[in-house]
Structures are given as structure tokens and as C-alpha cells.
Amino acid sequence: MKLPDYVKENFKQILLLRSFRARICLLVLAVGILTSVMMRHAIMSTYQRRAVQQRTETVQNQLLIVAKHLISNNYFATYRMQEPSMVASRQGINAELETISNLYGGRVMVIGKNCKVIRDTYGISEGKTIISEEVIQCFQGQNISHYDEEHGYIEMTIPIASTGTDGKSSIVGVMLTSVSDETIIEMIDRMNRAAITLEFLMIMGIVVASVLLSGVLTRPFGKISTEIRKVKEGTSERAISVPDYIETEHIVDAFNDLLGRMNALNDSRQEFVANVSHELRTPMASLKVLADSLLAQPDVPAELYREFMTDMASEIDRENRIITDLLALVKMDKTSQDLNIVALNVNDLAELTLKRLRPIARKKDVEVTYESMRPVIAEVDEVKMTLIMTNLVENAIKYNREHGWVKVVLDADHQYFTLQVSDSGIGIPEEDLPHVYERFYRADKSHSREIGGTGLGLAITKSAVLLHRGSISVTSKLGEGSTFTVKIPLNYIAPAKTAERR
Ligand code: ADP
């Protein structure tokens, strides 16, 4: 027999009952078998009780008839008399007792007032005295019957009542009878055998039903696996749908979310690669044009050579800048494990950065001021923090006007420190504000290129801020200037282990 693939793959798991289908199967089987066995037992014992009760009633009724005959024939008064008529009537009654005794496989004893056995169909106890609880209770008017299942007989007592001349009824004797349950047990056995056969067929049916049912019930989970496999193998990129159960819907929703995120990531990666190639090709194209035009002219004057070479060198610088920024960005994308967190004096760091940038500002005649509201010691990565400050201040200088100003303010509360970089520059149009952190996004495209912008500076800055679990925001007015605000926790919050692994 060929086993399904998933059974082969998960054979061990199925044995360990880790298979949902195996559990359903077993559960249905257990419930089915238990119910059918219990039902058979309940039906059989009810039947047995009813059969015993019926047998008791039948025998009691017949003995009551005989009891009447005993009284009408004056059996007790005449049982010693030997007159032929008495003997004949006694024999008639004895024959009746004998018949009942034979018919039901039992023994009938007729007991007189003094508890003496007058007649025993077994002929063993005649003349003996029987003082048993049942007999005494019967003399007191109680009809007693009880079933001794262990020894296989039903015992009962029947009072023999006679009505006196005053119309009062008195108990003059008792019939103590025990009948065999053999025929009942035989019948029960026969029925039990038929029931067991039926039960076996039912269990077979339950086995088949449980296998089919568990298959049907677990099919949606198989469907999910198939759909996910299709996505994995690349045959489908669509969101999957298995609405059979609320549970499958939840699993599928979670998967679709993941798929959506992965697709978005894929799209952004493709866009990034396209942008990178485009950005890298622009300086190359300029280089090619410059080189071609030099080669096209046979006698190029030395000054023209120099001029073209200077242009080529600046294009190479630009290419270099893009590659350096890209590498910085890629580094930033790595996990925070690469962070080198130390407690640092942020005031010193800001002053040092500004000192380095002032010569550039001076070239554009831009005044850079620094204001520190309080000393700030924070747990940060020095290299990345310098990158954040440099990028923001550099932009504020780059996108400024002649004789403009740049103001850097450092402040802190008990949880965060804030670095605010304001400028009197060209500002950013409102529609561009949400995009300035995107890779290769330039608000003022021609101007940005002209002044050597790569469009990656703010993307790098934002990544560095996020690595510190901080936030960055910008407000700007076109023609008036912009303010970038960075907020970073004073104490570094390490990411949770699971998030890091992800
Ligand atoms: P770039 O290398 O082009 O400067 P950035 O990522 O640093 O790239 O900045 C993205 C764009 O945001 C810039 O091209 C520029 O148009 C705009 N920008 C950034 N900072 C400022 C600022 N301080 N004032 C005006 N525009 C700015």
C-alpha cells in the first residue's frame, strides 16, 4: 500500500500523536467505541432485569392459582389423610406443583403455619422446619422475591391466604419457590453475541468514519500548506484565502500580512537597486562624454585638457561620495549589534563637529551658532552620533542663502536629549516634507545635484537615529528656513532578543 507523502514525512510525529488528524481520529474512535460498548451493556442489563421481573411475575401468578387450589381443597387440613378422595385431590395439586417446578427448572416448597415443610417438589425437606427471614416476613403478609445472579436463581415467597367464615383473610401457609434463570441467561447470551457482531460492524464503521472525518476536518490546514508552498515556490504571489474556519482565517491573515510586508520590501529593494544604478551611472555618463570629447579633438590645448580633467575629477569625487554614502547606509541597515554604545559628553561632540564644519560655512558666509542648555551625557555610538550631527548641519549650510545663519541647540530632560538644527535657508516645499528621509529623494533636485548632494544623507541620519531608538522630525517654510529636531533617549534601550534576531 502506498502511504501518502505527509504520512511518510511525519510518521514519527503521528506516532507521538503530534498529528492533529491522528488526534481527531483517535478521539472519534474512543468516543464511538465507548458509546457503543456502554449502550450494549445498558441494553443487555435492562433486558435481563425486565426478563427476571417478568419470569417472577409469571411464576408468582401461577403459584397464586395453585395457592387458591390448596385452600379450596383444604390441603393443609387433609395432607395426612389417606381417604382415596383426599389422596386424589392432593395428587392433583402435587401434580400442579410438579408441573410449575419442571416448567421453570425450580423447586417449590409448601410450608405450613408451624414453618413445617408439607410438600417439597425435590422431596428433600418434607417434614423439616424452615425458619428463614423470607418465610417469616411472608407469614406477616409480605410478598418477597429476589434474584441471586451469582447462583443463577430467582427466589420468591407466596402467601397462602384463606378467608374464614367471618370474612377475614389469614395466612395459613407459604410457598417458598426458587426458579432457575438458565433460559433467561441463554437468551441474554444469544442476544449479546448478536449485539457484539453488530457492535464490531459499528466499530468498523466508526473507524472508517473517523478516518474520513478527520481528513475532512483537517483539509483546510493542508490547503494552507499547499497555498503557502505555491507562494514559496513562486507559482503564486497572490494573498491566499482559506476561509473554512475562523482559526484558518487568522493564520491566513497573519501570513498575508507577512506576504504583504515581504512584497513591499521586495518592491523597495528593487526601487533602491534601480535608483542606485541610476545614480551611479550619471557621473559615469558625464565621464564618458568628457573623455569622448577630448578624444574627438586631435590637438587639444593644455588648458582645455586641464579643464576637462578637473571636471572628470569632480565627477569621480561625486561617484565616490555616492559609494561612500551607500556603504554607510548599508552599515546602518545591519542590526544594532554593531553599535558601540558608550556614555558620551554630547556637548563636546557637538562643538567638535561644528568646529569641523565651520570652514565650509565660512566659504558660504553662513554663521553657525551653538547653544547648549545643559550638560548632556548620553549613551550613544560616537561615530553614528557624529554622522547625525554632521549631516544635519551640513544640509543646513548647503541649503542656505548667502550671509545666512545656522543655529544648533542642545537640550535635555530626564529621559531624552534633543538636538535642534535650524537654518535660514531655502526651506523645503510642504509636499516634499514626508519624503526627505527616502533614499535618493531630493526636494530641490537640480540645486541638490549641483552642490554635490547624493540624496542619501537624511536616509542615513534617520537610520542612525532609529538605531538609538530615537525620533527625527522636521518643520520648514519655503524661502524662510527649516528646523530638524532629533530626540534620543539618554540611556540606550537594548532591543528585545527576539526583535534582534529578526
Ligand atoms: P542630499 O545629499 O541631496 O542633501 P539629503 O538626504 O541630505 O540628500 O536631503 C534630501 C533632500 O532634502 C535634499 O536634496 C534637499 O532638497 C532637502 N533638504 C535637506 N535638508 C535641507 C535643509 N536644511 N534645507 C532645505 N532643504 C533640505
Coordinates of C-alpha atoms and ligand atoms in Angstrom, one line a residue:
M1 CA 0.0 0.0 0.0
K2 CA 1.3 3.4 -0.9
L3 CA 1.3 5.8 2.0
P4 CA 0.6 9.5 1.4
D5 CA 3.7 11.7 1.4
Y6 CA 2.8 13.6 4.5
V7 CA 2.3 10.4 6.4
K8 CA 5.8 9.2 5.4
E9 CA 7.3 12.5 6.3
N10 CA 5.6 12.8 9.7
F11 CA 5.4 9.1 10.6
K12 CA 7.3 9.7 13.9
Q13 CA 5.1 12.7 14.7
I14 CA 2.0 10.7 14.0
L15 CA 3.2 8.0 16.4
L16 CA 3.8 10.6 19.0
L17 CA 0.3 11.9 18.5
R18 CA 1.5 15.2 17.3
S19 CA -0.6 15.0 14.3
F20 CA -3.9 16.9 14.6
R21 CA -5.6 14.4 12.3
A22 CA -4.4 11.4 14.4
R23 CA -5.8 13.1 17.5
I24 CA -9.2 13.7 15.9
C25 CA -9.2 10.2 14.6
L26 CA -8.5 8.7 18.0
L27 CA -11.0 10.9 19.7
V28 CA -13.8 10.0 17.4
L29 CA -12.8 6.3 17.7
A30 CA -12.6 6.4 21.5
V31 CA -16.0 8.2 21.8
G32 CA -17.6 5.9 19.3
I33 CA -16.3 2.7 20.8
L34 CA -17.0 3.7 24.4
T35 CA -20.6 4.8 23.5
S36 CA -21.4 1.6 21.6
V37 CA -19.9 -0.7 24.4
M38 CA -21.8 1.3 27.1
M39 CA -25.0 1.1 25.1
R40 CA -24.8 -2.6 24.6
H41 CA -24.2 -3.1 28.3
A42 CA -27.1 -0.8 29.3
I43 CA -29.5 -2.5 26.8
M44 CA -28.4 -6.0 28.0
S45 CA -28.7 -5.3 31.7
T46 CA -32.1 -3.6 31.2
Y47 CA -33.3 -6.6 29.2
Q48 CA -32.1 -9.0 31.9
R49 CA -33.8 -7.0 34.6
R50 CA -37.1 -7.0 32.7
A51 CA -36.8 -10.7 31.9
V52 CA -36.3 -11.6 35.5
Q53 CA -39.1 -9.4 36.6
Q54 CA -41.4 -11.0 34.0
R55 CA -40.4 -14.5 35.0
T56 CA -41.0 -13.7 38.7
E57 CA -44.5 -12.3 37.9
T58 CA -45.4 -15.3 35.8
V59 CA -44.3 -17.8 38.4
Q60 CA -46.0 -15.8 41.2
N61 CA -49.3 -15.7 39.2
Q62 CA -49.2 -19.4 38.6
L63 CA -48.4 -20.2 42.2
L64 CA -51.2 -17.9 43.4
I65 CA -53.6 -20.0 41.3
V66 CA -52.1 -23.2 42.9
A67 CA -52.4 -21.4 46.4
K68 CA -56.1 -21.0 45.7
H69 CA -56.4 -24.7 44.8
L70 CA -54.6 -25.6 48.0
I71 CA -57.2 -23.6 50.1
S72 CA -60.2 -24.8 48.1
N73 CA -59.0 -28.4 48.5
N74 CA -58.3 -27.9 52.2
Y75 CA -54.7 -29.1 51.6
F76 CA -53.3 -28.2 55.0
A77 CA -56.0 -30.0 57.0
T78 CA -56.0 -33.1 54.9
Y79 CA -52.4 -33.7 53.9
R80 CA -52.1 -36.6 56.3
M81 CA -55.5 -38.2 55.5
Q82 CA -55.4 -41.3 53.4
E83 CA -59.0 -41.4 52.1
P84 CA -59.0 -42.1 48.4
S85 CA -60.7 -38.7 47.6
M86 CA -58.3 -36.8 49.7
V87 CA -55.3 -38.6 48.2
A88 CA -56.6 -37.9 44.7
S89 CA -57.2 -34.2 45.3
R90 CA -53.7 -33.9 46.9
Q91 CA -52.1 -35.7 44.0
G92 CA -53.8 -33.3 41.6
I93 CA -52.3 -30.3 43.5
N94 CA -48.9 -32.0 43.8
A95 CA -49.0 -32.6 40.0
E96 CA -49.6 -28.8 39.5
L97 CA -46.7 -28.0 41.8
E98 CA -44.6 -30.5 39.9
T99 CA -45.5 -29.0 36.6
I100 CA -44.5 -25.5 37.7
S101 CA -41.3 -26.9 39.1
N102 CA -40.4 -28.7 35.9
L103 CA -41.5 -25.8 33.7
Y104 CA -39.3 -23.3 35.3
G105 CA -36.5 -25.5 36.4
G106 CA -37.1 -24.9 40.0
R107 CA -38.2 -26.1 43.4
V108 CA -41.5 -25.4 45.1
M109 CA -42.0 -25.9 48.9
V110 CA -45.3 -25.7 50.6
I111 CA -44.8 -24.6 54.2
G112 CA -47.5 -24.8 56.9
K113 CA -48.3 -22.5 59.8
N114 CA -45.7 -24.0 62.1
C115 CA -43.0 -23.5 59.4
K116 CA -43.0 -27.1 58.6
V117 CA -42.4 -28.2 55.0
I118 CA -45.5 -30.1 53.9
R119 CA -44.5 -30.5 50.3
D120 CA -41.1 -30.2 48.5
T121 CA -41.0 -30.9 44.8
Y122 CA -37.4 -32.0 45.3
G123 CA -38.7 -34.3 48.1
I124 CA -35.7 -33.5 50.3
S125 CA -37.1 -31.2 53.0
E126 CA -40.6 -32.6 53.6
G127 CA -41.3 -32.8 57.4
K128 CA -38.5 -30.4 58.2
T129 CA -38.9 -27.0 59.7
I130 CA -37.8 -23.9 57.9
I131 CA -37.3 -20.7 59.8
S132 CA -36.0 -18.2 57.3
E133 CA -36.4 -14.5 57.2
E134 CA -38.3 -14.6 54.0
V135 CA -40.8 -17.2 55.3
I136 CA -41.5 -15.2 58.5
Q137 CA -41.9 -12.0 56.5
C138 CA -44.3 -13.8 54.1
F139 CA -46.4 -15.0 57.1
Q140 CA -46.6 -11.4 58.0
G141 CA -48.1 -10.7 54.6
Q142 CA -45.1 -9.6 52.6
N143 CA -44.5 -11.0 49.1
I144 CA -40.8 -11.4 48.7
S145 CA -38.7 -12.0 45.6
H146 CA -35.0 -11.7 45.0
Y147 CA -32.7 -12.5 42.2
D148 CA -29.4 -14.3 43.0
E149 CA -27.4 -13.6 39.9
E150 CA -24.3 -15.3 41.2
H151 CA -26.0 -18.7 41.8
G152 CA -28.5 -18.3 38.9
Y153 CA -31.9 -18.5 40.6
I154 CA -34.9 -16.3 41.5
E155 CA -36.3 -16.9 44.9
M156 CA -39.8 -15.8 45.9
T157 CA -42.4 -16.5 48.6
I158 CA -46.1 -16.5 48.0
P159 CA -48.5 -16.4 50.9
I160 CA -51.3 -18.9 51.0
A161 CA -54.3 -17.0 52.4
S162 CA -57.6 -18.4 53.4
T163 CA -60.8 -16.5 54.1
G164 CA -62.5 -17.5 57.3
T165 CA -66.3 -17.7 58.0
D166 CA -66.1 -14.2 59.4
G167 CA -64.8 -13.0 56.0
K168 CA -61.3 -12.2 57.4
S169 CA -58.3 -13.4 55.5
S170 CA -55.5 -15.2 57.3
I171 CA -52.2 -16.6 56.1
V172 CA -52.2 -20.3 56.6
G173 CA -49.1 -21.2 54.7
V174 CA -46.3 -20.1 52.5
M175 CA -45.0 -21.3 49.2
L176 CA -41.2 -20.9 49.0
T177 CA -40.0 -21.2 45.4
S178 CA -36.8 -20.8 43.6
V179 CA -36.6 -20.9 39.8
S180 CA -33.6 -21.1 37.6
D181 CA -32.6 -18.1 35.3
E182 CA -31.0 -20.5 32.8
T183 CA -33.3 -19.8 30.0
I184 CA -33.0 -16.1 30.6
I185 CA -29.2 -16.2 30.6
E186 CA -29.2 -18.3 27.5
M187 CA -31.4 -15.7 25.7
I188 CA -29.1 -12.9 27.0
D189 CA -26.1 -14.8 25.7
R190 CA -27.6 -15.2 22.3
M191 CA -28.6 -11.6 22.2
N192 CA -25.2 -10.5 23.5
R193 CA -23.5 -12.4 20.7
A194 CA -25.7 -10.8 18.1
A195 CA -25.0 -7.4 19.7
I196 CA -21.3 -7.9 19.7
T197 CA -21.4 -8.7 16.0
L198 CA -23.4 -5.6 15.4
E199 CA -21.0 -3.6 17.6
F200 CA -18.0 -4.9 15.7
L201 CA -19.6 -3.8 12.4
M202 CA -20.4 -0.4 14.1
I203 CA -16.8 0.0 15.2
M204 CA -15.6 -0.8 11.7
G205 CA -18.0 1.9 10.5
I206 CA -16.6 4.3 13.2
V207 CA -13.0 3.6 12.1
V208 CA -13.9 4.4 8.5
A209 CA -15.9 7.5 9.6
S210 CA -13.1 8.8 11.9
V211 CA -10.5 8.5 9.2
L212 CA -12.8 10.3 6.7
L213 CA -14.0 12.8 9.2
S214 CA -10.5 13.7 10.4
G215 CA -9.4 14.0 6.8
V216 CA -12.3 16.4 6.0
L217 CA -11.8 18.4 9.2
T218 CA -8.0 18.9 8.7
R219 CA -8.2 19.5 5.0
P220 CA -8.2 23.3 5.4
F221 CA -4.8 23.1 7.1
G222 CA -3.5 21.0 4.2
K223 CA -4.9 23.7 1.9
I224 CA -3.0 26.4 3.8
S225 CA 0.3 24.4 3.4
T226 CA -0.3 23.9 -0.3
E227 CA -1.1 27.6 -0.8
I228 CA 2.0 28.7 1.2
R229 CA 4.1 26.2 -0.7
K230 CA 2.9 27.7 -4.0
V231 CA 3.9 31.2 -2.8
K232 CA 7.3 29.8 -1.7
E233 CA 7.9 28.1 -5.0
G234 CA 7.0 31.3 -6.8
T235 CA 4.0 30.0 -8.7
S236 CA 1.8 32.4 -6.9
E237 CA 2.2 35.8 -5.4
R238 CA -1.4 36.5 -4.5
A239 CA -2.7 36.7 -1.0
I240 CA -4.1 33.3 0.0
S241 CA -7.6 32.6 1.2
V242 CA -8.8 29.6 3.3
P243 CA -12.0 30.9 5.0
D244 CA -13.1 27.4 6.1
Y245 CA -12.6 28.1 9.9
I246 CA -12.1 31.2 11.9
E247 CA -8.8 29.7 13.0
T248 CA -7.6 29.1 9.4
E249 CA -8.7 32.6 8.6
H250 CA -6.5 34.0 11.4
I251 CA -3.5 32.0 10.3
V252 CA -4.0 33.0 6.6
D253 CA -4.5 36.7 7.6
A254 CA -1.2 36.7 9.5
F255 CA 0.5 35.0 6.5
N256 CA -1.0 37.6 4.1
D257 CA 0.3 40.4 6.3
L258 CA 3.7 38.8 6.2
L259 CA 3.5 38.3 2.4
G260 CA 2.4 42.0 2.0
R261 CA 5.4 43.1 4.0
M262 CA 7.7 40.9 2.0
N263 CA 6.3 42.2 -1.3
A264 CA 6.7 45.8 -0.1
L265 CA 10.2 45.0 1.0
N266 CA 10.9 43.4 -2.4
D267 CA 9.5 46.4 -4.2
S268 CA 11.5 48.9 -2.2
R269 CA 14.6 46.8 -2.7
Q270 CA 14.0 46.8 -6.5
E271 CA 13.4 50.5 -6.5
F272 CA 16.6 51.0 -4.4
V273 CA 18.6 49.0 -6.8
A274 CA 17.2 50.9 -9.8
N275 CA 17.9 54.2 -8.0
V276 CA 21.5 53.1 -7.1
S277 CA 22.2 52.1 -10.7
H278 CA 20.8 55.4 -12.0
E279 CA 22.8 57.5 -9.5
L280 CA 26.0 55.6 -10.2
R281 CA 25.5 55.9 -14.0
T282 CA 25.1 59.7 -14.0
P283 CA 28.7 60.5 -13.1
M284 CA 29.9 57.7 -15.4
A285 CA 27.9 59.2 -18.3
S286 CA 29.5 62.6 -17.7
L287 CA 32.9 61.0 -17.5
K288 CA 32.3 59.2 -20.8
V289 CA 31.1 62.5 -22.5
L290 CA 34.2 64.4 -21.2
A291 CA 36.6 61.7 -22.3
D292 CA 35.0 61.3 -25.7
S293 CA 35.0 65.0 -26.5
L294 CA 38.7 65.1 -25.6
L295 CA 39.5 62.1 -27.8
A296 CA 37.4 63.5 -30.7
Q297 CA 39.7 66.6 -31.0
P298 CA 43.2 65.9 -32.4
D299 CA 45.1 68.8 -30.9
V300 CA 43.6 69.7 -27.6
P301 CA 45.2 72.7 -25.9
A302 CA 46.7 72.1 -22.5
E303 CA 44.2 74.4 -20.7
L304 CA 41.2 72.6 -22.2
Y305 CA 42.8 69.3 -21.1
R306 CA 43.2 70.7 -17.6
E307 CA 39.6 72.0 -17.6
F308 CA 38.2 68.7 -18.7
M309 CA 40.3 66.7 -16.3
T310 CA 39.1 68.9 -13.4
D311 CA 35.5 68.2 -14.4
M312 CA 36.3 64.5 -14.7
A313 CA 37.9 64.5 -11.2
S314 CA 34.9 66.2 -9.7
E315 CA 32.6 63.5 -11.4
I316 CA 34.9 60.8 -9.8
D317 CA 34.5 62.6 -6.5
R318 CA 30.8 62.5 -6.9
E319 CA 30.8 58.8 -7.7
N320 CA 33.0 58.3 -4.7
R321 CA 30.6 60.2 -2.4
I322 CA 27.7 58.2 -3.6
I323 CA 29.5 54.9 -3.0
T324 CA 30.7 56.1 0.5
D325 CA 27.1 57.1 1.4
L326 CA 25.7 53.8 0.1
L327 CA 28.2 51.9 2.2
A328 CA 27.2 54.0 5.3
L329 CA 23.6 53.2 4.6
V330 CA 24.2 49.5 4.3
K331 CA 26.1 49.5 7.5
M332 CA 23.2 51.3 9.2
D333 CA 20.8 48.6 8.0
K334 CA 22.6 46.0 9.9
T335 CA 21.5 45.0 13.4
S336 CA 22.2 47.2 16.4
Q337 CA 24.8 44.6 17.4
D338 CA 27.3 46.8 15.5
L339 CA 26.6 49.8 17.8
N340 CA 29.4 50.8 20.0
I341 CA 27.4 52.4 22.9
V342 CA 29.4 54.5 25.4
A343 CA 28.4 57.2 27.8
L344 CA 29.4 60.4 25.9
N345 CA 29.5 64.1 26.5
V346 CA 27.2 65.2 23.7
N347 CA 28.1 68.9 24.2
D348 CA 31.7 68.2 23.4
L349 CA 30.8 66.1 20.4
A350 CA 28.5 68.9 19.0
E351 CA 31.2 71.5 19.5
L352 CA 33.8 69.3 17.8
T353 CA 31.5 68.6 14.8
L354 CA 30.7 72.3 14.4
K355 CA 34.4 73.2 14.6
R356 CA 35.0 70.8 11.7
L357 CA 32.1 72.3 9.6
R358 CA 32.7 76.0 10.2
P359 CA 35.3 76.4 7.4
I360 CA 32.6 75.2 4.9
A361 CA 30.1 77.6 6.4
R362 CA 32.6 80.4 6.2
K363 CA 33.0 79.7 2.5
K364 CA 29.3 80.4 2.0
D365 CA 29.4 83.2 4.6
V366 CA 27.0 81.4 6.8
E367 CA 27.2 82.0 10.5
V368 CA 27.0 78.9 12.7
T369 CA 26.0 79.3 16.4
Y370 CA 25.7 76.8 19.1
E371 CA 23.6 76.9 22.2
S372 CA 23.8 74.3 25.0
M373 CA 21.0 74.5 27.6
R374 CA 22.6 72.0 29.9
P375 CA 25.5 69.5 30.0
V376 CA 24.3 66.3 28.4
I377 CA 25.9 62.9 29.0
A378 CA 24.2 60.1 26.9
E379 CA 24.7 56.5 26.0
V380 CA 25.3 56.7 22.2
D381 CA 27.5 55.4 19.4
E382 CA 30.0 58.2 18.8
V383 CA 30.6 57.6 15.1
K384 CA 26.8 57.4 14.3
M385 CA 26.1 60.4 16.5
T386 CA 28.7 62.4 14.7
L387 CA 27.2 61.3 11.4
I388 CA 23.7 62.6 12.5
M389 CA 25.1 66.0 13.6
T390 CA 27.3 66.4 10.5
N391 CA 24.6 65.5 8.0
L392 CA 22.0 67.9 9.6
V393 CA 24.4 70.8 9.9
E394 CA 26.0 70.2 6.5
N395 CA 22.5 70.3 4.9
A396 CA 21.7 73.5 6.9
I397 CA 24.8 75.1 5.4
K398 CA 24.3 73.6 1.9
Y399 CA 20.7 74.6 1.5
N400 CA 21.3 78.1 3.0
R401 CA 21.4 81.5 1.3
E402 CA 24.4 83.9 1.3
H403 CA 25.0 85.5 4.7
G404 CA 22.6 83.2 6.3
W405 CA 22.7 81.5 9.7
V406 CA 22.6 78.0 11.2
K407 CA 21.6 77.6 14.9
V408 CA 22.3 74.4 16.8
V409 CA 20.6 73.9 20.2
L410 CA 21.2 71.0 22.5
D411 CA 18.8 70.4 25.4
A412 CA 17.7 67.5 27.6
D413 CA 15.1 66.4 30.1
H414 CA 15.4 63.5 32.5
Q415 CA 14.7 60.9 29.7
Y416 CA 15.8 62.4 26.3
F417 CA 18.2 64.9 24.8
T418 CA 17.1 66.9 21.8
L419 CA 19.3 68.4 19.1
Q420 CA 17.7 71.1 17.0
V421 CA 19.3 72.3 13.8
S422 CA 17.6 75.4 12.4
D423 CA 18.7 77.4 9.3
S424 CA 17.7 80.5 7.4
G425 CA 17.9 78.5 4.1
I426 CA 15.7 77.9 1.1
G427 CA 13.3 75.7 3.0
I428 CA 11.5 72.5 1.8
P429 CA 8.2 72.5 0.0
E430 CA 5.4 71.1 2.1
E431 CA 4.6 68.2 -0.3
D432 CA 8.3 67.1 -0.1
L433 CA 8.5 67.1 3.7
P434 CA 7.2 63.5 4.2
H435 CA 9.7 62.2 1.6
V436 CA 13.0 63.9 2.6
Y437 CA 14.2 60.7 4.5
E438 CA 13.7 58.5 1.5
R439 CA 16.8 57.2 -0.2
F440 CA 17.9 59.4 -3.2
Y441 CA 15.0 61.8 -2.6
R442 CA 15.9 65.4 -3.3
A443 CA 13.4 68.2 -2.8
D444 CA 15.3 70.7 -4.9
K445 CA 16.7 68.3 -7.5
S446 CA 18.9 70.5 -9.7
H447 CA 20.2 72.5 -6.8
S448 CA 21.0 69.4 -4.7
R449 CA 22.9 67.8 -7.5
E450 CA 24.7 71.0 -8.3
I451 CA 26.0 71.2 -4.7
G452 CA 27.0 67.6 -4.7
G453 CA 24.1 66.1 -2.7
T454 CA 23.6 62.3 -3.1
G455 CA 20.0 62.2 -1.7
L456 CA 21.2 59.7 0.9
G457 CA 22.2 62.0 3.8
L458 CA 18.9 62.2 5.6
A459 CA 18.2 58.5 5.0
I460 CA 21.4 57.7 6.8
T461 CA 20.6 60.2 9.5
K462 CA 17.2 58.7 10.1
S463 CA 18.6 55.1 10.3
A464 CA 21.2 56.2 12.8
V465 CA 18.6 57.9 14.9
L466 CA 16.3 54.8 14.8
L467 CA 19.2 52.6 15.9
H468 CA 19.4 54.7 19.0
R469 CA 15.6 54.3 19.5
G470 CA 15.1 58.0 18.9
S471 CA 13.0 60.1 16.5
I472 CA 13.5 62.8 13.9
S473 CA 11.1 65.5 12.8
V474 CA 11.2 68.5 10.5
T475 CA 9.4 71.8 10.1
S476 CA 10.1 74.1 7.3
K477 CA 8.8 77.1 5.4
L478 CA 9.7 77.6 1.8
G479 CA 12.1 80.6 1.4
E480 CA 12.4 81.1 5.2
G481 CA 14.3 78.0 6.5
S482 CA 14.0 74.6 8.1
T483 CA 14.3 73.1 11.6
F484 CA 15.3 69.5 12.1
T485 CA 14.8 68.1 15.6
V486 CA 16.4 64.8 16.8
K487 CA 15.2 63.3 20.1
I488 CA 17.3 60.4 21.6
P489 CA 17.0 58.6 24.9
L490 CA 19.8 59.4 27.4
N491 CA 20.0 55.7 28.3
Y492 CA 20.3 53.3 25.5
I493 CA 17.4 50.8 25.3
A494 CA 18.7 47.5 24.0
P495 CA 16.3 45.8 21.6
A496 CA 14.5 42.7 22.8
K497 CA 16.3 39.5 21.9
T498 CA 13.6 38.2 19.5
A499 CA 13.5 41.5 17.7
E500 CA 17.2 41.5 17.3
R501 CA 17.2 38.0 15.9
R502 CA 14.6 39.1 13.3
Ligands
ADP1 P1 21.4 65.5 -0.2 O1 22.6 64.6 -0.3 O2 20.7 65.7 -1.6 O3 21.5 66.7 0.6 P2 19.7 64.5 1.9 O4 19.1 63.2 2.1 O5 20.6 65.0 2.9 O6 20.3 64.5 0.5 O7 18.5 65.5 1.8 C1 17.4 65.2 1.0 C2 16.8 66.5 0.4 O8 16.1 67.2 1.4 C3 17.8 67.4 -0.2 O9 18.0 67.1 -1.5 C4 17.2 68.7 0.0 O10 16.4 69.0 -1.2 C5 16.3 68.6 1.2 N1 16.9 69.2 2.4 C6 17.6 68.6 3.4 N2 18.0 69.4 4.3 C7 17.5 70.6 4.0 C8 17.6 71.9 4.6 N3 18.2 72.1 5.8 N4 17.0 72.9 3.9 C9 16.4 72.7 2.8 N5 16.3 71.5 2.1 C10 16.9 70.5 2.7

